[in-house]
Amino acid sequence: MTSEAAGINWKKSTKIKLGIALVISNVFFFLLFGNNSEVKPESSGVPAGWVEIQLSAELFTPFHSGKKVLLVNRIGRKKLEGVLQTPATEGRMTVLVKETEAHALFQHETWEVLPFLKNLNFASVKKGESHEIRY
């Protein structure tokens, strides 16, 4: 008995079965690995947990928007991680900083913007008198 006598065309049937299997597998993998959590970006383009702040600071690195920098206050011995946003206009530049650390920018003045240095540490403060006597 031939397949033609039975009225079945095996070539077309196999292609249809493969097509249906391909569609079903794609739907399955989309449901399995697809990102179904919706993240709503803020209209201002500021990532969640960060704030945009304008401050007066001395720039010690070339300006590139989106560049990761280190904001340093030598007097207060503070350092913050930030991202440059807009260039200095009227002596003020816009930076993104973490919301939890932003309060330090308002507590101190005279900030410096340095390239991001992972291991930047301040010199230790020596207590007591430290002077040298030469003869």
mmCIF file with all atom_site columns, C-alpha atoms in Angstrom:
data_model
loop_
_atom_site.group_PDB
_atom_site.id
_atom_site.type_symbol
_atom_site.label_atom_id
_atom_site.label_alt_id
_atom_site.label_comp_id
_atom_site.label_asym_id
_atom_site.label_entity_id
_atom_site.label_seq_id
_atom_site.pdbx_PDB_ins_code
_atom_site.Cartn_x
_atom_site.Cartn_y
_atom_site.Cartn_z
_atom_site.occupancy
_atom_site.B_iso_or_equiv
_atom_site.pdbx_formal_charge
_atom_site.auth_seq_id
_atom_site.auth_comp_id
_atom_site.auth_asym_id
_atom_site.auth_atom_id
_atom_site.pdbx_PDB_model_num
ATOM 1   C CA . MET A 1 1   ? 0.000  0.000  0.000  1.00 0.00 ? 1   MET A CA 1
ATOM 2   C CA . THR A 1 2   ? 1.393  3.346  -0.971 1.00 0.00 ? 2   THR A CA 1
ATOM 3   C CA . SER A 1 3   ? 0.873  6.599  0.822  1.00 0.00 ? 3   SER A CA 1
ATOM 4   C CA . GLU A 1 4   ? -0.614 8.086  -2.331 1.00 0.00 ? 4   GLU A CA 1
ATOM 5   C CA . ALA A 1 5   ? -3.257 5.402  -2.389 1.00 0.00 ? 5   ALA A CA 1
ATOM 6   C CA . ALA A 1 6   ? -4.194 6.250  1.197  1.00 0.00 ? 6   ALA A CA 1
ATOM 7   C CA . GLY A 1 7   ? -4.454 9.942  0.296  1.00 0.00 ? 7   GLY A CA 1
ATOM 8   C CA . ILE A 1 8   ? -1.590 11.150 2.504  1.00 0.00 ? 8   ILE A CA 1
ATOM 9   C CA . ASN A 1 9   ? 1.245  13.239 1.171  1.00 0.00 ? 9   ASN A CA 1
ATOM 10  C CA . TRP A 1 10  ? 4.022  12.612 3.705  1.00 0.00 ? 10  TRP A CA 1
ATOM 11  C CA . LYS A 1 11  ? 6.283  15.446 2.496  1.00 0.00 ? 11  LYS A CA 1
ATOM 12  C CA . LYS A 1 12  ? 3.678  18.165 3.067  1.00 0.00 ? 12  LYS A CA 1
ATOM 13  C CA . SER A 1 13  ? 2.552  16.612 6.324  1.00 0.00 ? 13  SER A CA 1
ATOM 14  C CA . THR A 1 14  ? 6.121  16.541 7.711  1.00 0.00 ? 14  THR A CA 1
ATOM 15  C CA . LYS A 1 15  ? 6.733  20.198 6.797  1.00 0.00 ? 15  LYS A CA 1
ATOM 16  C CA . ILE A 1 16  ? 3.501  21.234 8.474  1.00 0.00 ? 16  ILE A CA 1
ATOM 17  C CA . LYS A 1 17  ? 4.343  19.231 11.589 1.00 0.00 ? 17  LYS A CA 1
ATOM 18  C CA . LEU A 1 18  ? 7.816  20.788 11.753 1.00 0.00 ? 18  LEU A CA 1
ATOM 19  C CA . GLY A 1 19  ? 6.362  24.272 11.342 1.00 0.00 ? 19  GLY A CA 1
ATOM 20  C CA . ILE A 1 20  ? 3.826  23.746 14.111 1.00 0.00 ? 20  ILE A CA 1
ATOM 21  C CA . ALA A 1 21  ? 6.523  22.282 16.401 1.00 0.00 ? 21  ALA A CA 1
ATOM 22  C CA . LEU A 1 22  ? 8.762  25.291 15.736 1.00 0.00 ? 22  LEU A CA 1
ATOM 23  C CA . VAL A 1 23  ? 6.000  27.775 16.579 1.00 0.00 ? 23  VAL A CA 1
ATOM 24  C CA . ILE A 1 24  ? 5.015  25.913 19.748 1.00 0.00 ? 24  ILE A CA 1
ATOM 25  C CA . SER A 1 25  ? 8.647  25.677 20.928 1.00 0.00 ? 25  SER A CA 1
ATOM 26  C CA . ASN A 1 26  ? 9.177  29.411 20.321 1.00 0.00 ? 26  ASN A CA 1
ATOM 27  C CA . VAL A 1 27  ? 6.071  30.263 22.331 1.00 0.00 ? 27  VAL A CA 1
ATOM 28  C CA . PHE A 1 28  ? 7.180  27.910 25.120 1.00 0.00 ? 28  PHE A CA 1
ATOM 29  C CA . PHE A 1 29  ? 10.683 29.424 25.311 1.00 0.00 ? 29  PHE A CA 1
ATOM 30  C CA . PHE A 1 30  ? 9.287  32.959 25.174 1.00 0.00 ? 30  PHE A CA 1
ATOM 31  C CA . LEU A 1 31  ? 7.037  32.207 28.145 1.00 0.00 ? 31  LEU A CA 1
ATOM 32  C CA . LEU A 1 32  ? 9.850  30.447 29.971 1.00 0.00 ? 32  LEU A CA 1
ATOM 33  C CA . PHE A 1 33  ? 12.670 32.942 29.426 1.00 0.00 ? 33  PHE A CA 1
ATOM 34  C CA . GLY A 1 34  ? 10.817 36.115 28.478 1.00 0.00 ? 34  GLY A CA 1
ATOM 35  C CA . ASN A 1 35  ? 11.040 39.101 30.783 1.00 0.00 ? 35  ASN A CA 1
ATOM 36  C CA . ASN A 1 36  ? 7.487  39.500 31.971 1.00 0.00 ? 36  ASN A CA 1
ATOM 37  C CA . SER A 1 37  ? 8.295  42.036 34.712 1.00 0.00 ? 37  SER A CA 1
ATOM 38  C CA . GLU A 1 38  ? 7.641  45.499 33.407 1.00 0.00 ? 38  GLU A CA 1
ATOM 39  C CA . VAL A 1 39  ? 10.126 48.189 34.415 1.00 0.00 ? 39  VAL A CA 1
ATOM 40  C CA . LYS A 1 40  ? 8.798  51.660 33.900 1.00 0.00 ? 40  LYS A CA 1
ATOM 41  C CA . PRO A 1 41  ? 11.620 54.045 33.039 1.00 0.00 ? 41  PRO A CA 1
ATOM 42  C CA . GLU A 1 42  ? 11.340 57.451 34.601 1.00 0.00 ? 42  GLU A CA 1
ATOM 43  C CA . SER A 1 43  ? 10.516 60.257 32.212 1.00 0.00 ? 43  SER A CA 1
ATOM 44  C CA . SER A 1 44  ? 13.679 62.186 33.149 1.00 0.00 ? 44  SER A CA 1
ATOM 45  C CA . GLY A 1 45  ? 15.994 59.272 32.340 1.00 0.00 ? 45  GLY A CA 1
ATOM 46  C CA . VAL A 1 46  ? 17.370 59.082 35.901 1.00 0.00 ? 46  VAL A CA 1
ATOM 47  C CA . PRO A 1 47  ? 17.862 55.479 37.097 1.00 0.00 ? 47  PRO A CA 1
ATOM 48  C CA . ALA A 1 48  ? 15.988 54.351 40.187 1.00 0.00 ? 48  ALA A CA 1
ATOM 49  C CA . GLY A 1 49  ? 17.883 55.074 43.393 1.00 0.00 ? 49  GLY A CA 1
ATOM 50  C CA . TRP A 1 50  ? 19.881 57.944 41.857 1.00 0.00 ? 50  TRP A CA 1
ATOM 51  C CA . VAL A 1 51  ? 19.259 61.711 41.889 1.00 0.00 ? 51  VAL A CA 1
ATOM 52  C CA . GLU A 1 52  ? 20.380 64.455 39.552 1.00 0.00 ? 52  GLU A CA 1
ATOM 53  C CA . ILE A 1 53  ? 22.168 67.347 41.285 1.00 0.00 ? 53  ILE A CA 1
ATOM 54  C CA . GLN A 1 54  ? 23.714 70.586 40.071 1.00 0.00 ? 54  GLN A CA 1
ATOM 55  C CA . LEU A 1 55  ? 26.821 71.635 41.950 1.00 0.00 ? 55  LEU A CA 1
ATOM 56  C CA . SER A 1 56  ? 29.830 73.903 41.716 1.00 0.00 ? 56  SER A CA 1
ATOM 57  C CA . ALA A 1 57  ? 32.943 71.786 41.426 1.00 0.00 ? 57  ALA A CA 1
ATOM 58  C CA . GLU A 1 58  ? 36.404 71.891 39.956 1.00 0.00 ? 58  GLU A CA 1
ATOM 59  C CA . LEU A 1 59  ? 36.745 69.439 37.070 1.00 0.00 ? 59  LEU A CA 1
ATOM 60  C CA . PHE A 1 60  ? 40.032 67.473 36.973 1.00 0.00 ? 60  PHE A CA 1
ATOM 61  C CA . THR A 1 61  ? 39.080 65.121 34.143 1.00 0.00 ? 61  THR A CA 1
ATOM 62  C CA . PRO A 1 62  ? 37.856 65.609 30.564 1.00 0.00 ? 62  PRO A CA 1
ATOM 63  C CA . PHE A 1 63  ? 34.096 65.973 30.411 1.00 0.00 ? 63  PHE A CA 1
ATOM 64  C CA . HIS A 1 64  ? 32.156 63.161 28.741 1.00 0.00 ? 64  HIS A CA 1
ATOM 65  C CA . SER A 1 65  ? 28.445 62.817 29.387 1.00 0.00 ? 65  SER A CA 1
ATOM 66  C CA . GLY A 1 66  ? 27.758 59.513 31.151 1.00 0.00 ? 66  GLY A CA 1
ATOM 67  C CA . LYS A 1 67  ? 31.325 59.209 32.483 1.00 0.00 ? 67  LYS A CA 1
ATOM 68  C CA . LYS A 1 68  ? 31.735 57.607 35.906 1.00 0.00 ? 68  LYS A CA 1
ATOM 69  C CA . VAL A 1 69  ? 33.606 59.992 38.230 1.00 0.00 ? 69  VAL A CA 1
ATOM 70  C CA . LEU A 1 70  ? 34.597 60.426 41.842 1.00 0.00 ? 70  LEU A CA 1
ATOM 71  C CA . LEU A 1 71  ? 33.406 63.524 43.729 1.00 0.00 ? 71  LEU A CA 1
ATOM 72  C CA . VAL A 1 72  ? 35.916 64.420 46.444 1.00 0.00 ? 72  VAL A CA 1
ATOM 73  C CA . ASN A 1 73  ? 35.850 66.922 49.297 1.00 0.00 ? 73  ASN A CA 1
ATOM 74  C CA . ARG A 1 74  ? 39.329 67.038 50.819 1.00 0.00 ? 74  ARG A CA 1
ATOM 75  C CA . ILE A 1 75  ? 38.393 69.165 53.849 1.00 0.00 ? 75  ILE A CA 1
ATOM 76  C CA . GLY A 1 76  ? 35.504 66.921 54.891 1.00 0.00 ? 76  GLY A CA 1
ATOM 77  C CA . ARG A 1 77  ? 37.405 63.801 53.775 1.00 0.00 ? 77  ARG A CA 1
ATOM 78  C CA . LYS A 1 78  ? 34.379 62.617 51.777 1.00 0.00 ? 78  LYS A CA 1
ATOM 79  C CA . LYS A 1 79  ? 34.227 60.835 48.436 1.00 0.00 ? 79  LYS A CA 1
ATOM 80  C CA . LEU A 1 80  ? 31.171 59.921 46.377 1.00 0.00 ? 80  LEU A CA 1
ATOM 81  C CA . GLU A 1 81  ? 30.662 57.983 43.176 1.00 0.00 ? 81  GLU A CA 1
ATOM 82  C CA . GLY A 1 82  ? 28.868 59.928 40.454 1.00 0.00 ? 82  GLY A CA 1
ATOM 83  C CA . VAL A 1 83  ? 28.089 60.118 36.745 1.00 0.00 ? 83  VAL A CA 1
ATOM 84  C CA . LEU A 1 84  ? 28.546 63.290 34.687 1.00 0.00 ? 84  LEU A CA 1
ATOM 85  C CA . GLN A 1 85  ? 25.388 64.488 32.958 1.00 0.00 ? 85  GLN A CA 1
ATOM 86  C CA . THR A 1 86  ? 25.633 68.015 31.538 1.00 0.00 ? 86  THR A CA 1
ATOM 87  C CA . PRO A 1 87  ? 28.695 70.248 31.143 1.00 0.00 ? 87  PRO A CA 1
ATOM 88  C CA . ALA A 1 88  ? 29.412 73.221 33.355 1.00 0.00 ? 88  ALA A CA 1
ATOM 89  C CA . THR A 1 89  ? 27.255 76.243 32.633 1.00 0.00 ? 89  THR A CA 1
ATOM 90  C CA . GLU A 1 90  ? 27.761 79.315 34.811 1.00 0.00 ? 90  GLU A CA 1
ATOM 91  C CA . GLY A 1 91  ? 30.229 77.335 36.931 1.00 0.00 ? 91  GLY A CA 1
ATOM 92  C CA . ARG A 1 92  ? 27.774 74.542 37.752 1.00 0.00 ? 92  ARG A CA 1
ATOM 93  C CA . MET A 1 93  ? 27.606 71.016 36.352 1.00 0.00 ? 93  MET A CA 1
ATOM 94  C CA . THR A 1 94  ? 24.958 68.320 36.638 1.00 0.00 ? 94  THR A CA 1
ATOM 95  C CA . VAL A 1 95  ? 25.874 64.927 38.074 1.00 0.00 ? 95  VAL A CA 1
ATOM 96  C CA . LEU A 1 96  ? 23.995 61.781 39.054 1.00 0.00 ? 96  LEU A CA 1
ATOM 97  C CA . VAL A 1 97  ? 24.691 60.431 42.546 1.00 0.00 ? 97  VAL A CA 1
ATOM 98  C CA . LYS A 1 98  ? 23.142 57.721 44.671 1.00 0.00 ? 98  LYS A CA 1
ATOM 99  C CA . GLU A 1 99  ? 20.167 58.994 46.593 1.00 0.00 ? 99  GLU A CA 1
ATOM 100 C CA . THR A 1 100 ? 21.513 57.602 49.875 1.00 0.00 ? 100 THR A CA 1
ATOM 101 C CA . GLU A 1 101 ? 24.781 59.558 49.536 1.00 0.00 ? 101 GLU A CA 1
ATOM 102 C CA . ALA A 1 102 ? 23.476 62.813 48.024 1.00 0.00 ? 102 ALA A CA 1
ATOM 103 C CA . HIS A 1 103 ? 23.083 64.592 51.376 1.00 0.00 ? 103 HIS A CA 1
ATOM 104 C CA . ALA A 1 104 ? 26.879 64.910 51.682 1.00 0.00 ? 104 ALA A CA 1
ATOM 105 C CA . LEU A 1 105 ? 26.952 67.211 48.633 1.00 0.00 ? 105 LEU A CA 1
ATOM 106 C CA . PHE A 1 106 ? 24.899 69.775 50.559 1.00 0.00 ? 106 PHE A CA 1
ATOM 107 C CA . GLN A 1 107 ? 26.853 69.441 53.818 1.00 0.00 ? 107 GLN A CA 1
ATOM 108 C CA . HIS A 1 108 ? 30.227 70.375 52.310 1.00 0.00 ? 108 HIS A CA 1
ATOM 109 C CA . GLU A 1 109 ? 31.508 72.870 49.757 1.00 0.00 ? 109 GLU A CA 1
ATOM 110 C CA . THR A 1 110 ? 34.503 72.918 47.384 1.00 0.00 ? 110 THR A CA 1
ATOM 111 C CA . TRP A 1 111 ? 34.010 69.600 45.596 1.00 0.00 ? 111 TRP A CA 1
ATOM 112 C CA . GLU A 1 112 ? 36.474 68.261 43.055 1.00 0.00 ? 112 GLU A CA 1
ATOM 113 C CA . VAL A 1 113 ? 35.555 65.950 40.186 1.00 0.00 ? 113 VAL A CA 1
ATOM 114 C CA . LEU A 1 114 ? 38.218 63.304 39.580 1.00 0.00 ? 114 LEU A CA 1
ATOM 115 C CA . PRO A 1 115 ? 38.309 60.340 37.221 1.00 0.00 ? 115 PRO A CA 1
ATOM 116 C CA . PHE A 1 116 ? 36.906 57.260 38.934 1.00 0.00 ? 116 PHE A CA 1
ATOM 117 C CA . LEU A 1 117 ? 39.642 55.760 41.097 1.00 0.00 ? 117 LEU A CA 1
ATOM 118 C CA . LYS A 1 118 ? 38.592 52.574 42.829 1.00 0.00 ? 118 LYS A CA 1
ATOM 119 C CA . ASN A 1 119 ? 41.264 52.600 45.534 1.00 0.00 ? 119 ASN A CA 1
ATOM 120 C CA . LEU A 1 120 ? 41.477 56.305 46.411 1.00 0.00 ? 120 LEU A CA 1
ATOM 121 C CA . ASN A 1 121 ? 42.072 56.737 50.155 1.00 0.00 ? 121 ASN A CA 1
ATOM 122 C CA . PHE A 1 122 ? 42.762 59.819 52.227 1.00 0.00 ? 122 PHE A CA 1
ATOM 123 C CA . ALA A 1 123 ? 45.976 60.098 54.251 1.00 0.00 ? 123 ALA A CA 1
ATOM 124 C CA . SER A 1 124 ? 45.539 59.049 57.869 1.00 0.00 ? 124 SER A CA 1
ATOM 125 C CA . VAL A 1 125 ? 45.120 61.820 60.414 1.00 0.00 ? 125 VAL A CA 1
ATOM 126 C CA . LYS A 1 126 ? 47.987 61.884 62.891 1.00 0.00 ? 126 LYS A CA 1
ATOM 127 C CA . LYS A 1 127 ? 47.097 62.797 66.441 1.00 0.00 ? 127 LYS A CA 1
ATOM 128 C CA . GLY A 1 128 ? 49.539 64.690 68.591 1.00 0.00 ? 128 GLY A CA 1
ATOM 129 C CA . GLU A 1 129 ? 52.407 66.838 67.513 1.00 0.00 ? 129 GLU A CA 1
ATOM 130 C CA . SER A 1 130 ? 54.302 65.811 64.444 1.00 0.00 ? 130 SER A CA 1
ATOM 131 C CA . HIS A 1 131 ? 57.268 67.975 63.698 1.00 0.00 ? 131 HIS A CA 1
ATOM 132 C CA . GLU A 1 132 ? 60.835 67.220 62.927 1.00 0.00 ? 132 GLU A CA 1
ATOM 133 C CA . ILE A 1 133 ? 63.829 68.644 64.731 1.00 0.00 ? 133 ILE A CA 1
ATOM 134 C CA . ARG A 1 134 ? 67.064 68.917 62.739 1.00 0.00 ? 134 ARG A CA 1
ATOM 135 C CA . TYR A 1 135 ? 70.479 69.697 64.189 1.00 0.00 ? 135 TYR A CA 1
#
